[in-house]
mmCIF file of C-alpha atoms in Angstrom:
data_model
loop_
_atom_site.group_PDB
_atom_site.id
_atom_site.type_symbol
_atom_site.label_atom_id
_atom_site.label_comp_id
_atom_site.label_asym_id
_atom_site.label_seq_id
_atom_site.Cartn_x
_atom_site.Cartn_y
_atom_site.Cartn_z
ATOM 1 C CA UNK A 1 -20.196 9.625 -16.531
ATOM 2 C CA UNK A 2 -22.805 7.968 -18.335
ATOM 3 C CA UNK A 3 -25.201 7.046 -16.139
ATOM 4 C CA UNK A 4 -26.764 4.328 -18.528
ATOM 5 C CA UNK A 5 -23.854 2.751 -18.800
ATOM 6 C CA UNK A 6 -23.562 2.925 -14.613
ATOM 7 C CA UNK A 7 -27.483 1.531 -14.131
ATOM 8 C CA UNK A 8 -26.855 -1.214 -16.427
ATOM 9 C CA UNK A 9 -23.068 -2.376 -14.926
ATOM 10 C CA UNK A 10 -24.477 -2.432 -11.814
ATOM 11 C CA UNK A 11 -27.672 -4.910 -12.415
ATOM 12 C CA UNK A 12 -25.939 -6.959 -13.874
ATOM 13 C CA UNK A 13 -23.423 -6.377 -10.292
ATOM 14 C CA UNK A 14 -26.746 -6.544 -8.888
ATOM 15 C CA UNK A 15 -27.394 -9.540 -10.829
ATOM 16 C CA UNK A 16 -24.668 -11.320 -9.359
ATOM 17 C CA UNK A 17 -25.513 -10.966 -6.175
ATOM 18 C CA UNK A 18 -29.325 -12.145 -5.404
ATOM 19 C CA UNK A 19 -28.877 -15.516 -6.630
ATOM 20 C CA UNK A 20 -31.540 -17.696 -4.968
ATOM 21 C CA UNK A 21 -31.118 -18.302 -2.021
ATOM 22 C CA UNK A 22 -31.159 -22.654 -1.141
ATOM 23 C CA UNK A 23 -30.962 -22.368 2.667
ATOM 24 C CA UNK A 24 -28.341 -21.521 4.091
ATOM 25 C CA UNK A 25 -29.959 -20.120 7.608
ATOM 26 C CA UNK A 26 -27.984 -22.571 9.289
ATOM 27 C CA UNK A 27 -23.524 -20.776 7.688
ATOM 28 C CA UNK A 28 -21.947 -21.142 8.524
ATOM 29 C CA UNK A 29 -20.679 -24.370 8.999
ATOM 30 C CA UNK A 30 -17.444 -24.940 8.887
ATOM 31 C CA UNK A 31 -14.217 -21.538 7.912
ATOM 32 C CA UNK A 32 -14.793 -19.428 5.706
ATOM 33 C CA UNK A 33 -10.929 -18.255 3.322
ATOM 34 C CA UNK A 34 -10.695 -13.946 2.847
ATOM 35 C CA UNK A 35 -8.418 -14.515 -0.120
ATOM 36 C CA UNK A 36 -5.763 -11.475 -0.676
ATOM 37 C CA UNK A 37 -4.262 -11.194 -4.161
ATOM 38 C CA UNK A 38 -1.439 -9.539 -2.621
ATOM 39 C CA UNK A 39 1.783 -10.251 0.438
ATOM 40 C CA UNK A 40 1.694 -11.141 3.279
ATOM 41 C CA UNK A 41 2.216 -7.785 5.169
ATOM 42 C CA UNK A 42 0.889 -4.660 2.958
ATOM 43 C CA UNK A 43 -1.698 -2.934 3.008
ATOM 44 C CA UNK A 44 -4.443 -5.198 1.847
ATOM 45 C CA UNK A 45 -3.379 -8.364 3.991
ATOM 46 C CA UNK A 46 -3.376 -6.244 7.258
ATOM 47 C CA UNK A 47 -7.452 -5.054 6.310
ATOM 48 C CA UNK A 48 -7.931 -8.155 5.586
ATOM 49 C CA UNK A 49 -6.521 -9.676 8.775
ATOM 50 C CA UNK A 50 -8.066 -6.928 10.390
ATOM 51 C CA UNK A 51 -11.057 -7.676 9.345
ATOM 52 C CA UNK A 52 -11.728 -11.750 9.077
ATOM 53 C CA UNK A 53 -9.850 -11.716 13.131
ATOM 54 C CA UNK A 54 -13.460 -9.988 13.986
ATOM 55 C CA UNK A 55 -15.699 -11.012 11.398
ATOM 56 C CA UNK A 56 -15.316 -14.608 12.401
ATOM 57 C CA UNK A 57 -16.475 -13.808 16.011
ATOM 58 C CA UNK A 58 -19.258 -12.345 15.283
ATOM 59 C CA UNK A 59 -19.767 -15.165 12.291
ATOM 60 C CA UNK A 60 -19.083 -18.070 14.682
ATOM 61 C CA UNK A 61 -15.914 -19.576 12.495
ATOM 62 C CA UNK A 62 -12.399 -18.854 11.699
ATOM 63 C CA UNK A 63 -12.032 -16.676 9.504
ATOM 64 C CA UNK A 64 -8.771 -17.491 7.590
ATOM 65 C CA UNK A 65 -6.573 -14.757 5.693
ATOM 66 C CA UNK A 66 -5.406 -16.578 2.521
ATOM 67 C CA UNK A 67 -2.845 -14.868 1.113
ATOM 68 C CA UNK A 68 -2.343 -15.618 -3.520
ATOM 69 C CA UNK A 69 -0.112 -12.967 -4.439
ATOM 70 C CA UNK A 70 0.707 -12.302 -7.986
ATOM 71 C CA UNK A 71 -0.045 -10.775 -11.172
ATOM 72 C CA UNK A 72 -1.724 -7.281 -9.559
ATOM 73 C CA UNK A 73 -3.759 -9.622 -7.720
ATOM 74 C CA UNK A 74 -5.371 -10.735 -10.361
ATOM 75 C CA UNK A 75 -4.710 -14.440 -9.333
ATOM 76 C CA UNK A 76 -6.085 -14.334 -6.534
ATOM 77 C CA UNK A 77 -8.902 -12.715 -7.336
ATOM 78 C CA UNK A 78 -9.241 -14.688 -10.531
ATOM 79 C CA UNK A 79 -9.239 -17.500 -8.045
ATOM 80 C CA UNK A 80 -12.286 -16.295 -5.994
ATOM 81 C CA UNK A 81 -13.860 -15.964 -9.850
ATOM 82 C CA UNK A 82 -13.823 -19.729 -9.754
ATOM 83 C CA UNK A 83 -14.557 -21.073 -6.384
ATOM 84 C CA UNK A 84 -17.659 -22.770 -5.295
ATOM 85 C CA UNK A 85 -20.082 -20.104 -4.574
ATOM 86 C CA UNK A 86 -21.484 -21.364 -1.510
ATOM 87 C CA UNK A 87 -19.916 -18.283 1.613
ATOM 88 C CA UNK A 88 -16.852 -20.191 1.837
ATOM 89 C CA UNK A 89 -14.308 -18.547 -0.276
ATOM 90 C CA UNK A 90 -14.129 -14.260 -0.442
ATOM 91 C CA UNK A 91 -12.264 -11.983 -2.351
ATOM 92 C CA UNK A 92 -11.127 -8.395 0.225
ATOM 93 C CA UNK A 93 -10.641 -6.518 -2.934
ATOM 94 C CA UNK A 94 -8.304 -3.772 -2.295
ATOM 95 C CA UNK A 95 -10.594 -1.607 -5.892
ATOM 96 C CA UNK A 96 -7.723 -2.064 -8.959
ATOM 97 C CA UNK A 97 -7.550 -5.836 -8.872
ATOM 98 C CA UNK A 98 -12.071 -6.151 -10.208
ATOM 99 C CA UNK A 99 -12.005 -3.070 -11.673
ATOM 100 C CA UNK A 100 -9.189 -0.809 -13.105
ATOM 101 C CA UNK A 101 -7.120 -4.566 -14.131
ATOM 102 C CA UNK A 102 -7.676 -5.210 -17.577
ATOM 103 C CA UNK A 103 -6.563 -2.030 -18.973
ATOM 104 C CA UNK A 104 -3.143 -4.193 -17.545
ATOM 105 C CA UNK A 105 -3.601 -6.745 -18.362
ATOM 106 C CA UNK A 106 -5.564 -7.554 -21.057
ATOM 107 C CA UNK A 107 -6.217 -11.333 -20.788
ATOM 108 C CA UNK A 108 -7.938 -10.971 -17.680
ATOM 109 C CA UNK A 109 -10.167 -14.553 -16.831
ATOM 110 C CA UNK A 110 -12.269 -12.318 -15.279
ATOM 111 C CA UNK A 111 -14.803 -10.517 -15.192
ATOM 112 C CA UNK A 112 -15.954 -7.638 -12.746
ATOM 113 C CA UNK A 113 -19.358 -7.751 -14.205
ATOM 114 C CA UNK A 114 -19.915 -11.027 -14.686
ATOM 115 C CA UNK A 115 -17.897 -12.716 -11.626
ATOM 116 C CA UNK A 116 -18.987 -11.152 -7.932
ATOM 117 C CA UNK A 117 -21.056 -10.725 -6.126
ATOM 118 C CA UNK A 118 -20.186 -7.912 -3.836
ATOM 119 C CA UNK A 119 -20.450 -7.956 -0.375
ATOM 120 C CA UNK A 120 -20.001 -3.895 1.455
ATOM 121 C CA UNK A 121 -16.999 -2.463 1.244
ATOM 122 C CA UNK A 122 -14.892 -1.577 4.829
ATOM 123 C CA UNK A 123 -12.483 1.129 4.397
ATOM 124 C CA UNK A 124 -10.873 3.112 2.335
ATOM 125 C CA UNK A 125 -7.845 5.874 1.764
ATOM 126 C CA UNK A 126 -8.028 8.852 -0.760
ATOM 127 C CA UNK A 127 -5.570 9.730 -2.662
ATOM 128 C CA UNK A 128 -3.128 13.260 -1.639
ATOM 129 C CA UNK A 129 -1.309 15.459 -4.571
ATOM 130 C CA UNK A 130 2.181 15.395 -2.638
ATOM 131 C CA UNK A 131 5.090 17.306 -4.136
ATOM 132 C CA UNK A 132 8.330 18.270 -1.996
ATOM 133 C CA UNK A 133 9.636 20.256 0.224
ATOM 134 C CA UNK A 134 11.864 22.235 -3.468
ATOM 135 C CA UNK A 135 8.861 22.737 -5.069
ATOM 136 C CA UNK A 136 7.911 26.428 -4.309
ATOM 137 C CA UNK A 137 3.646 25.406 -3.824
ATOM 138 C CA UNK A 138 1.213 25.140 -1.059
ATOM 139 C CA UNK A 139 -1.607 24.802 -2.904
ATOM 140 C CA UNK A 140 -2.442 23.779 -6.423
ATOM 141 C CA UNK A 141 -2.911 27.308 -7.811
ATOM 142 C CA UNK A 142 0.322 27.514 -6.715
ATOM 143 C CA UNK A 143 1.583 23.901 -8.572
ATOM 144 C CA UNK A 144 0.166 24.872 -11.777
ATOM 145 C CA UNK A 145 1.877 28.385 -12.086
ATOM 146 C CA UNK A 146 5.363 26.780 -10.554
ATOM 147 C CA UNK A 147 4.806 24.091 -13.271
ATOM 148 C CA UNK A 148 3.968 26.492 -16.579
ATOM 149 C CA UNK A 149 7.021 28.687 -16.003
ATOM 150 C CA UNK A 150 9.714 25.188 -14.922
ATOM 151 C CA UNK A 151 6.874 22.238 -17.469
ATOM 152 C CA UNK A 152 10.761 20.735 -18.924
ATOM 153 C CA UNK A 153 12.039 20.517 -15.553
ATOM 154 C CA UNK A 154 9.291 18.075 -13.622
ATOM 155 C CA UNK A 155 7.260 15.009 -13.694
ATOM 156 C CA UNK A 156 4.698 13.175 -12.222
ATOM 157 C CA UNK A 157 5.317 9.331 -10.284
ATOM 158 C CA UNK A 158 3.524 6.734 -10.192
ATOM 159 C CA UNK A 159 3.313 4.149 -8.305
ATOM 160 C CA UNK A 160 0.107 1.383 -9.759
ATOM 161 C CA UNK A 161 -2.185 2.190 -12.232
ATOM 162 C CA UNK A 162 -4.930 4.553 -9.533
ATOM 163 C CA UNK A 163 -1.912 6.900 -9.167
ATOM 164 C CA UNK A 164 -1.328 6.687 -12.465
ATOM 165 C CA UNK A 165 -4.564 7.854 -14.218
ATOM 166 C CA UNK A 166 -5.004 10.318 -11.275
ATOM 167 C CA UNK A 167 -2.398 11.460 -12.552
ATOM 168 C CA UNK A 168 -2.724 11.761 -16.012
ATOM 169 C CA UNK A 169 -6.746 13.144 -14.976
ATOM 170 C CA UNK A 170 -4.482 15.818 -13.486
ATOM 171 C CA UNK A 171 -2.675 16.484 -16.566
ATOM 172 C CA UNK A 172 -5.796 16.278 -18.642
ATOM 173 C CA UNK A 173 -7.637 19.244 -15.748
ATOM 174 C CA UNK A 174 -4.859 21.631 -16.169
ATOM 175 C CA UNK A 175 -3.407 20.805 -20.215
ATOM 176 C CA UNK A 176 0.662 20.985 -18.283
ATOM 177 C CA UNK A 177 1.980 18.277 -20.566
ATOM 178 C CA UNK A 178 4.709 16.764 -17.546
ATOM 179 C CA UNK A 179 6.030 12.266 -17.976
ATOM 180 C CA UNK A 180 4.313 10.727 -16.051
ATOM 181 C CA UNK A 181 7.859 7.742 -14.367
ATOM 182 C CA UNK A 182 6.297 4.530 -13.883
ATOM 183 C CA UNK A 183 7.917 2.794 -10.523
ATOM 184 C CA UNK A 184 7.542 -0.776 -9.213
ATOM 185 C CA UNK A 185 5.681 0.894 -6.042
ATOM 186 C CA UNK A 186 5.324 3.814 -3.331
ATOM 187 C CA UNK A 187 8.146 3.732 -1.373
ATOM 188 C CA UNK A 188 10.190 4.769 -4.119
ATOM 189 C CA UNK A 189 7.701 6.581 -5.806
ATOM 190 C CA UNK A 190 8.298 8.283 -2.281
ATOM 191 C CA UNK A 191 11.932 7.904 -2.331
ATOM 192 C CA UNK A 192 12.577 9.760 -6.412
ATOM 193 C CA UNK A 193 10.123 12.357 -4.631
ATOM 194 C CA UNK A 194 11.740 12.959 -1.736
ATOM 195 C CA UNK A 195 15.046 13.393 -3.639
ATOM 196 C CA UNK A 196 13.299 15.714 -5.889
ATOM 197 C CA UNK A 197 13.551 13.241 -9.020
ATOM 198 C CA UNK A 198 9.816 13.765 -9.234
ATOM 199 C CA UNK A 199 8.475 17.047 -8.027
ATOM 200 C CA UNK A 200 4.438 15.132 -8.172
ATOM 201 C CA UNK A 201 3.073 12.125 -7.193
ATOM 202 C CA UNK A 202 -0.224 10.971 -6.147
ATOM 203 C CA UNK A 203 -0.549 8.197 -4.089
ATOM 204 C CA UNK A 204 -2.971 7.162 -0.636
ATOM 205 C CA UNK A 205 -3.479 9.356 3.094
ATOM 206 C CA UNK A 206 -2.229 5.433 3.966
ATOM 207 C CA UNK A 207 1.018 6.061 2.759
ATOM 208 C CA UNK A 208 2.004 9.285 3.010
ATOM 209 C CA UNK A 209 1.245 10.275 6.118
ATOM 210 C CA UNK A 210 4.761 9.046 7.550
ATOM 211 C CA UNK A 211 6.345 11.050 5.179
ATOM 212 C CA UNK A 212 3.153 13.760 5.282
ATOM 213 C CA UNK A 213 4.833 14.305 9.363
ATOM 214 C CA UNK A 214 8.305 14.589 8.456
ATOM 215 C CA UNK A 215 7.941 16.747 6.621
ATOM 216 C CA UNK A 216 9.801 15.522 3.906
ATOM 217 C CA UNK A 217 7.498 16.384 1.687
ATOM 218 C CA UNK A 218 4.311 17.476 1.594
ATOM 219 C CA UNK A 219 0.463 17.937 0.725
ATOM 220 C CA UNK A 220 -1.704 20.510 -1.287
ATOM 221 C CA UNK A 221 -5.258 18.607 -1.954
ATOM 222 C CA UNK A 222 -7.140 15.468 -0.907
ATOM 223 C CA UNK A 223 -8.745 13.715 -3.549
ATOM 224 C CA UNK A 224 -11.974 13.264 -1.097
ATOM 225 C CA UNK A 225 -15.132 14.654 -0.215
ATOM 226 C CA UNK A 226 -14.500 15.642 2.248
ATOM 227 C CA UNK A 227 -11.228 17.066 4.800
ATOM 228 C CA UNK A 228 -9.355 13.512 5.959
ATOM 229 C CA UNK A 229 -9.885 12.868 9.486
ATOM 230 C CA UNK A 230 -5.926 12.696 9.413
ATOM 231 C CA UNK A 231 -5.032 15.398 7.957
ATOM 232 C CA UNK A 232 -7.332 18.460 8.752
ATOM 233 C CA UNK A 233 -5.276 20.910 7.428
ATOM 234 C CA UNK A 234 -4.826 19.693 4.174
ATOM 235 C CA UNK A 235 -7.604 21.048 1.245
ATOM 236 C CA UNK A 236 -9.515 19.067 -0.895
ATOM 237 C CA UNK A 237 -10.171 19.711 -4.363
ATOM 238 C CA UNK A 238 -13.260 21.242 -5.018
ATOM 239 C CA UNK A 239 -11.941 23.875 -2.137
ATOM 240 C CA UNK A 240 -9.075 23.932 -4.248
ATOM 241 C CA UNK A 241 -11.283 24.157 -7.609
ATOM 242 C CA UNK A 242 -11.074 20.905 -8.618
ATOM 243 C CA UNK A 243 -14.881 19.909 -7.810
ATOM 244 C CA UNK A 244 -15.118 16.475 -10.141
ATOM 245 C CA UNK A 245 -11.894 14.547 -8.504
ATOM 246 C CA UNK A 246 -12.700 11.999 -5.723
ATOM 247 C CA UNK A 247 -10.205 8.954 -5.474
ATOM 248 C CA UNK A 248 -10.491 6.380 -3.008
ATOM 249 C CA UNK A 249 -8.817 2.799 -2.422
ATOM 250 C CA UNK A 250 -12.069 1.170 -1.733
ATOM 251 C CA UNK A 251 -11.327 -2.695 0.357
ATOM 252 C CA UNK A 252 -14.023 -3.858 -0.218
ATOM 253 C CA UNK A 253 -14.941 -7.960 0.573
ATOM 254 C CA UNK A 254 -16.882 -10.179 -2.919
ATOM 255 C CA UNK A 255 -18.141 -13.572 -3.059
ATOM 256 C CA UNK A 256 -18.117 -15.367 -6.915
ATOM 257 C CA UNK A 257 -20.899 -15.668 -8.767
ATOM 258 C CA UNK A 258 -23.670 -17.281 -7.347
ATOM 259 C CA UNK A 259 -23.165 -16.520 -3.913
ATOM 260 C CA UNK A 260 -27.110 -17.360 -1.640
ATOM 261 C CA UNK A 261 -28.426 -13.949 -0.966
ATOM 262 C CA UNK A 262 -28.828 -15.182 1.907
ATOM 263 C CA UNK A 263 -25.851 -15.850 2.713
ATOM 264 C CA UNK A 264 -24.730 -12.550 1.071
ATOM 265 C CA UNK A 265 -26.671 -10.795 3.300
ATOM 266 C CA UNK A 266 -25.255 -12.694 6.246
ATOM 267 C CA UNK A 267 -21.897 -11.766 5.177
ATOM 268 C CA UNK A 268 -23.404 -8.141 5.235
ATOM 269 C CA UNK A 269 -24.759 -7.967 8.075
ATOM 270 C CA UNK A 270 -21.630 -9.384 9.503
ATOM 271 C CA UNK A 271 -18.823 -7.314 8.104
ATOM 272 C CA UNK A 272 -21.184 -4.625 8.911
ATOM 273 C CA UNK A 273 -21.273 -5.367 12.654
ATOM 274 C CA UNK A 274 -17.176 -6.165 12.439
ATOM 275 C CA UNK A 275 -16.111 -2.952 10.876
ATOM 276 C CA UNK A 276 -18.345 -0.911 13.211
ATOM 277 C CA UNK A 277 -16.370 -2.402 16.191
ATOM 278 C CA UNK A 278 -14.364 0.126 18.577
ATOM 279 C CA UNK A 279 -11.067 -2.160 17.954
ATOM 280 C CA UNK A 280 -11.406 -2.841 14.667
ATOM 281 C CA UNK A 281 -11.697 0.873 13.764
ATOM 282 C CA UNK A 282 -8.849 2.068 16.799
ATOM 283 C CA UNK A 283 -6.908 -0.577 14.124
ATOM 284 C CA UNK A 284 -7.731 0.389 10.967
ATOM 285 C CA UNK A 285 -7.078 4.917 12.442
ATOM 286 C CA UNK A 286 -3.179 3.062 13.672
ATOM 287 C CA UNK A 287 -3.568 2.770 9.640
ATOM 288 C CA UNK A 288 -4.163 5.779 8.571
ATOM 289 C CA UNK A 289 -7.504 3.917 6.460
ATOM 290 C CA UNK A 290 -11.454 5.693 6.778
ATOM 291 C CA UNK A 291 -13.567 2.779 8.520
ATOM 292 C CA UNK A 292 -16.275 2.668 6.083
ATOM 293 C CA UNK A 293 -19.776 1.689 8.506
ATOM 294 C CA UNK A 294 -23.005 0.470 7.062
ATOM 295 C CA UNK A 295 -21.716 -0.137 3.303
ATOM 296 C CA UNK A 296 -24.408 -2.471 1.192
ATOM 297 C CA UNK A 297 -23.518 -4.332 -1.551
ATOM 298 C CA UNK A 298 -26.067 -1.657 -2.897
ATOM 299 C CA UNK A 299 -23.783 1.422 -2.195
ATOM 300 C CA UNK A 300 -20.503 -1.415 -2.851
ATOM 301 C CA UNK A 301 -21.275 -2.047 -6.515
ATOM 302 C CA UNK A 302 -22.437 0.730 -7.782
ATOM 303 C CA UNK A 303 -19.401 2.556 -6.097
ATOM 304 C CA UNK A 304 -17.149 -0.670 -8.735
ATOM 305 C CA UNK A 305 -19.266 0.301 -11.386
ATOM 306 C CA UNK A 306 -18.686 3.883 -11.825
ATOM 307 C CA UNK A 307 -15.088 3.374 -10.131
ATOM 308 C CA UNK A 308 -15.118 1.125 -13.710
ATOM 309 C CA UNK A 309 -16.768 3.948 -16.022
ATOM 310 C CA UNK A 310 -14.399 6.506 -14.885
ATOM 311 C CA UNK A 311 -10.990 5.255 -14.998
ATOM 312 C CA UNK A 312 -12.064 3.951 -18.148
ATOM 313 C CA UNK A 313 -13.092 6.304 -20.393
ATOM 314 C CA UNK A 314 -10.042 8.545 -19.017
ATOM 315 C CA UNK A 315 -7.620 5.632 -20.492
ATOM 316 C CA UNK A 316 -9.544 5.345 -23.404
ATOM 317 C CA UNK A 317 -9.620 9.189 -24.206
ATOM 318 C CA UNK A 318 -4.798 9.411 -23.407
ATOM 319 C CA UNK A 319 -4.770 6.147 -25.384
ATOM 320 C CA UNK A 320 -2.937 4.734 -21.720
ATOM 321 C CA UNK A 321 -1.195 2.131 -22.007
ATOM 322 C CA UNK A 322 1.508 0.340 -19.544
ATOM 323 C CA UNK A 323 4.765 1.918 -19.672
ATOM 324 C CA UNK A 324 3.444 4.908 -21.773
ATOM 325 C CA UNK A 325 3.791 8.124 -19.860
#
């Protein structure tokens, strides 16, 4: 991690989040649009609707979830980036749409450092290293040993850019030369993992939990600092001998650059109260999501900057291009 880059990037994001106020003490005075760049019914949409209902109650105004799906979340993100910076058009991001999508969309019409003001994360779900029941490995080290002996017969699935980059990082750390098979979604990737068409995958806890509970697949490690509350028996990568392997899908709220500082502060406080609400937490837990309580614009900004730097650097090192294994 280039600390100077992260500090400069964080400063740029914070400048976007701290434009001087113009007396927004009466905010909000009309309904707020919470834009989701993905279809209704998906994980990002579900989180948005959980948050929107309680956030509206905290603010005393309706918060309407607006799905602007397409182009891996960039249509919705671009709509918010170009919206009036008045606090009435917000983005519920799944992380990749504002950090690493530039790797797959070279002509991205917005820039995370110049077009958004991060407000707060609301939830997160870490990635898991998963394999099927036919692979005779129960730990990361056992899988690596097995893979070295059967390298020509094994593949890694990738259901999205984050998934691909987690697989690429694992290959880089272990020296394995396993091909990465790219899919258009987690459902097909997990189906092929179960069917032994691929033998390793990197999917989130929220996505993988049903197949894990039905014993169709098994988890070898979780990419979080601590064990997942939903899978307490699964060790972290650090416990497995890979201390720097940490990877989450972070769900957070961003506003357009130039949004007044007191509007950002009002939203941050209201989001914090909303996420602390027991009903909201129960709904998130039902989706196997981890609520992020008392987050701040500063912490969220640094998280986005560090994530962008990490994955961009890895993509450059491996020469990542969409469609390349």
